[in-house]
Structure formats: structure tokens, C-alpha cells
Amino acid sequence: TLERDRISIHRERDALQNELSTLPIKHQNQRAQIERILASMGQELVESEAKRRLIISAPEAGTATAVIAEVGQALDTSKPLVSIVPEGAKLQAHLYAPSKAVGFIKAGDTVRLRYQAYPYQKFGHHQSTVLYVSKTALPNNELPTMMGSLSGTGAGSEPLYLITVTPTQQSIKAYGKPQSLQAGMLLEADVLQESRRLYEWVLEPLYSLSGKL
């Protein structure tokens, strides 16, 4: 019995010695594992911070206009967040017209603009020139988002053609002071195509009728 106890004690002692000898290795492995976890967490923090504070540089100096995003708003990657007008750039107006209105419009035609921000009853019309008329109509899903709020441009309406015009002046005079035009302003327009005497306009239906016979 004493011999068995002695052998058992020796085995326990050897086991403890083996365990003691492996403690430094286990400690080193555990420490390495903890360091790897900390490094991974640190990398995730760096990436998270980079995503939270992403900086996009403009290709050139200018003025930010038409900012449509707000803090906390969910973003759609297919839609622009802001428009930038380069320094010294001249604004152009985009007009949208149905097919029945673009048949005789061409580059060089005179256009009278009415800015919603400056009612024409008080500030008058403002001259511009047609620069370009699109050859194909734009489907509704390619129109600017603000067009959906305008009469006749919602779902189910006919496709529209893009007409690009250049205002003669980049500002208007309001209350004795020049007011610069801003990108994103809404407007309406009249295209002046030809001059006729009053009776010619009155007799237009007769002229058209005789032309078809």
C-alpha cells in the first residue's frame, strides 16, 4: 500500500512539474492571442472612423449649391448629395417640354425666363438663348426629382425633351441691387420663334387649313 501511495505521489509530482513547465508557453500563446484580438479591434475602429468621416474632395474650387442631404438622413448612392458650381462658371437653365412643344424649337431661339424666386409680375421676364435641344425624349425616371412636384410631369405623363438655354444675364436687378442667380432655382419659360403681325396669328387656323388641302 505504501508503495502504491509513493508511486501515485511521484506521478502527481511529475504531472505538476510538466504543467509548470508548460505554463510559460501557454501564457505566451494566450498573450499572442489577446494581442491579435486587440489589433483586429483597432483595425475595425480605424475603418469605422474612416467610414464615419469620409472626405470627398471636389475636382476644382467652386460654390456648393443644391444641398439635398440632411444630417441623419439615409442616403441613396444613386442620387447626388450636392451640386458644385465652379468659380467663374456661367449657369445654364434646363427646360423640359413635351413632343408637341419642341417641333420648331432650335438652337439660337430666344427664350423669356420667369424665375419662381422673383415673380415676373414684379421683376419681369429675362432673356436667354437656346443652346441645345435633345434629340430623344427622357423617360420619367431620368427626370430631376423636383420635376415630380410640377403639374403634368408625374407618373403616367408623356416623356419630355431637354432644352438647354443660356441666360443673357447671370443676375437680376431686384430693389435696385443685383441678385445673382443660384443653381437649382425653378423657372418657367416662353420660346419666341418668329414674329408675325396680329392678323397673321388670327388667321393662322385658316392658313393651316388651306395648307392641308
PDB file of N, CA and C in Angstrom, residues 158-195:
ATOM      1  N   GLU A 158     -46.417  62.005 -70.425  1.00  0.00           N
ATOM      2  CA  GLU A 158     -45.592  61.657 -71.575  1.00  0.00           C
ATOM      3  C   GLU A 158     -44.137  62.044 -71.339  1.00  0.00           C
ATOM      4  N   PRO A 159     -43.184  61.369 -72.034  1.00  0.00           N
ATOM      5  CA  PRO A 159     -41.768  61.710 -71.891  1.00  0.00           C
ATOM      6  C   PRO A 159     -41.519  63.153 -72.325  1.00  0.00           C
ATOM      7  N   LEU A 160     -40.468  63.744 -71.768  1.00  0.00           N
ATOM      8  CA  LEU A 160     -40.141  65.145 -72.047  1.00  0.00           C
ATOM      9  C   LEU A 160     -38.780  65.267 -72.709  1.00  0.00           C
ATOM     10  N   TYR A 161     -38.611  66.329 -73.481  1.00  0.00           N
ATOM     11  CA  TYR A 161     -37.341  66.635 -74.121  1.00  0.00           C
ATOM     12  C   TYR A 161     -36.597  67.700 -73.307  1.00  0.00           C
ATOM     13  N   LEU A 162     -35.286  67.560 -73.264  1.00  0.00           N
ATOM     14  CA  LEU A 162     -34.457  68.528 -72.548  1.00  0.00           C
ATOM     15  C   LEU A 162     -34.038  69.645 -73.485  1.00  0.00           C
ATOM     16  N   ILE A 163     -34.271  70.883 -73.041  1.00  0.00           N
ATOM     17  CA  ILE A 163     -33.833  72.072 -73.787  1.00  0.00           C
ATOM     18  C   ILE A 163     -32.893  72.852 -72.880  1.00  0.00           C
ATOM     19  N   THR A 164     -31.653  73.035 -73.320  1.00  0.00           N
ATOM     20  CA  THR A 164     -30.664  73.768 -72.538  1.00  0.00           C
ATOM     21  C   THR A 164     -30.560  75.196 -73.062  1.00  0.00           C
ATOM     22  N   VAL A 165     -30.700  76.161 -72.176  1.00  0.00           N
ATOM     23  CA  VAL A 165     -30.638  77.570 -72.579  1.00  0.00           C
ATOM     24  C   VAL A 165     -29.610  78.296 -71.721  1.00  0.00           C
ATOM     25  N   THR A 166     -29.074  79.379 -72.268  1.00  0.00           N
ATOM     26  CA  THR A 166     -28.089  80.202 -71.567  1.00  0.00           C
ATOM     27  C   THR A 166     -28.681  81.573 -71.273  1.00  0.00           C
ATOM     28  N   PRO A 167     -28.866  81.928 -69.995  1.00  0.00           N
ATOM     29  CA  PRO A 167     -29.382  83.270 -69.666  1.00  0.00           C
ATOM     30  C   PRO A 167     -28.424  84.369 -70.139  1.00  0.00           C
ATOM     31  N   THR A 168     -28.989  85.441 -70.643  1.00  0.00           N
ATOM     32  CA  THR A 168     -28.154  86.559 -71.083  1.00  0.00           C
ATOM     33  C   THR A 168     -27.430  87.190 -69.902  1.00  0.00           C
ATOM     34  N   GLN A 169     -28.109  87.281 -68.756  1.00  0.00           N
ATOM     35  CA  GLN A 169     -27.517  87.827 -67.541  1.00  0.00           C
ATOM     36  C   GLN A 169     -27.471  86.749 -66.461  1.00  0.00           C
ATOM     37  N   GLN A 170     -26.395  86.742 -65.677  1.00  0.00           N
ATOM     38  CA  GLN A 170     -26.253  85.783 -64.592  1.00  0.00           C
ATOM     39  C   GLN A 170     -26.799  86.330 -63.271  1.00  0.00           C
ATOM     40  N   SER A 171     -27.477  87.455 -63.346  1.00  0.00           N
ATOM     41  CA  SER A 171     -28.097  88.055 -62.173  1.00  0.00           C
ATOM     42  C   SER A 171     -29.309  88.860 -62.623  1.00  0.00           C
ATOM     43  N   ILE A 172     -30.164  89.205 -61.673  1.00  0.00           N
ATOM     44  CA  ILE A 172     -31.284  90.087 -61.979  1.00  0.00           C
ATOM     45  C   ILE A 172     -31.238  91.268 -61.014  1.00  0.00           C
ATOM     46  N   LYS A 173     -31.904  92.329 -61.393  1.00  0.00           N
ATOM     47  CA  LYS A 173     -31.929  93.519 -60.544  1.00  0.00           C
ATOM     48  C   LYS A 173     -33.209  93.510 -59.727  1.00  0.00           C
ATOM     49  N   ALA A 174     -33.059  93.466 -58.411  1.00  0.00           N
ATOM     50  CA  ALA A 174     -34.211  93.454 -57.511  1.00  0.00           C
ATOM     51  C   ALA A 174     -34.046  94.539 -56.467  1.00  0.00           C
ATOM     52  N   TYR A 175     -35.011  95.432 -56.408  1.00  0.00           N
ATOM     53  CA  TYR A 175     -34.985  96.536 -55.440  1.00  0.00           C
ATOM     54  C   TYR A 175     -33.698  97.352 -55.541  1.00  0.00           C
ATOM     55  N   GLY A 176     -33.255  97.535 -56.791  1.00  0.00           N
ATOM     56  CA  GLY A 176     -32.103  98.381 -57.037  1.00  0.00           C
ATOM     57  C   GLY A 176     -30.758  97.703 -56.862  1.00  0.00           C
ATOM     58  N   LYS A 177     -30.734  96.408 -56.506  1.00  0.00           N
ATOM     59  CA  LYS A 177     -29.474  95.708 -56.306  1.00  0.00           C
ATOM     60  C   LYS A 177     -29.428  94.435 -57.153  1.00  0.00           C
ATOM     61  N   PRO A 178     -28.250  94.105 -57.702  1.00  0.00           N
ATOM     62  CA  PRO A 178     -28.140  92.865 -58.481  1.00  0.00           C
ATOM     63  C   PRO A 178     -28.197  91.638 -57.563  1.00  0.00           C
ATOM     64  N   GLN A 179     -28.984  90.655 -57.966  1.00  0.00           N
ATOM     65  CA  GLN A 179     -29.101  89.400 -57.222  1.00  0.00           C
ATOM     66  C   GLN A 179     -28.616  88.263 -58.114  1.00  0.00           C
ATOM     67  N   SER A 180     -27.560  87.587 -57.686  1.00  0.00           N
ATOM     68  CA  SER A 180     -27.001  86.506 -58.501  1.00  0.00           C
ATOM     69  C   SER A 180     -27.963  85.331 -58.572  1.00  0.00           C
ATOM     70  N   LEU A 181     -28.061  84.720 -59.752  1.00  0.00           N
ATOM     71  CA  LEU A 181     -28.859  83.511 -59.910  1.00  0.00           C
ATOM     72  C   LEU A 181     -28.176  82.354 -59.203  1.00  0.00           C
ATOM     73  N   GLN A 182     -28.962  81.457 -58.646  1.00  0.00           N
ATOM     74  CA  GLN A 182     -28.434  80.321 -57.896  1.00  0.00           C
ATOM     75  C   GLN A 182     -28.814  79.018 -58.578  1.00  0.00           C
ATOM     76  N   ALA A 183     -27.880  78.070 -58.564  1.00  0.00           N
ATOM     77  CA  ALA A 183     -28.167  76.754 -59.133  1.00  0.00           C
ATOM     78  C   ALA A 183     -29.318  76.108 -58.383  1.00  0.00           C
ATOM     79  N   GLY A 184     -30.209  75.451 -59.120  1.00  0.00           N
ATOM     80  CA  GLY A 184     -31.340  74.776 -58.503  1.00  0.00           C
ATOM     81  C   GLY A 184     -32.618  75.588 -58.496  1.00  0.00           C
ATOM     82  N   MET A 185     -32.560  76.856 -58.912  1.00  0.00           N
ATOM     83  CA  MET A 185     -33.771  77.675 -58.959  1.00  0.00           C
ATOM     84  C   MET A 185     -34.750  77.107 -59.988  1.00  0.00           C
ATOM     85  N   LEU A 186     -36.034  77.130 -59.652  1.00  0.00           N
ATOM     86  CA  LEU A 186     -37.072  76.704 -60.580  1.00  0.00           C
ATOM     87  C   LEU A 186     -37.527  77.887 -61.428  1.00  0.00           C
ATOM     88  N   LEU A 187     -37.939  77.580 -62.653  1.00  0.00           N
ATOM     89  CA  LEU A 187     -38.339  78.647 -63.558  1.00  0.00           C
ATOM     90  C   LEU A 187     -39.318  78.113 -64.596  1.00  0.00           C
ATOM     91  N   GLU A 188     -39.962  79.028 -65.298  1.00  0.00           N
ATOM     92  CA  GLU A 188     -40.807  78.730 -66.450  1.00  0.00           C
ATOM     93  C   GLU A 188     -40.268  79.538 -67.618  1.00  0.00           C
ATOM     94  N   ALA A 189     -40.660  79.150 -68.828  1.00  0.00           N
ATOM     95  CA  ALA A 189     -40.089  79.833 -69.994  1.00  0.00           C
ATOM     96  C   ALA A 189     -41.076  79.895 -71.143  1.00  0.00           C
ATOM     97  N   ASP A 190     -40.915  80.933 -71.972  1.00  0.00           N
ATOM     98  CA  ASP A 190     -41.635  81.073 -73.239  1.00  0.00           C
ATOM     99  C   ASP A 190     -40.593  81.160 -74.346  1.00  0.00           C
ATOM    100  N   VAL A 191     -40.758  80.333 -75.384  1.00  0.00           N
ATOM    101  CA  VAL A 191     -39.835  80.356 -76.522  1.00  0.00           C
ATOM    102  C   VAL A 191     -40.426  81.248 -77.610  1.00  0.00           C
ATOM    103  N   LEU A 192     -39.657  82.255 -78.036  1.00  0.00           N
ATOM    104  CA  LEU A 192     -40.093  83.170 -79.098  1.00  0.00           C
ATOM    105  C   LEU A 192     -39.476  82.682 -80.401  1.00  0.00           C
ATOM    106  N   GLN A 193     -40.317  82.163 -81.294  1.00  0.00           N
ATOM    107  CA  GLN A 193     -39.791  81.543 -82.503  1.00  0.00           C
ATOM    108  C   GLN A 193     -39.838  82.445 -83.725  1.00  0.00           C
ATOM    109  N   GLU A 194     -40.903  83.198 -83.892  1.00  0.00           N
ATOM    110  CA  GLU A 194     -40.997  84.062 -85.071  1.00  0.00           C
ATOM    111  C   GLU A 194     -41.920  85.248 -84.776  1.00  0.00           C
ATOM    112  N   SER A 195     -41.752  86.299 -85.532  1.00  0.00           N
ATOM    113  CA  SER A 195     -42.581  87.494 -85.367  1.00  0.00           C
ATOM    114  C   SER A 195     -43.632  87.524 -86.474  1.00  0.00           C
TER     115      SER A 195
END
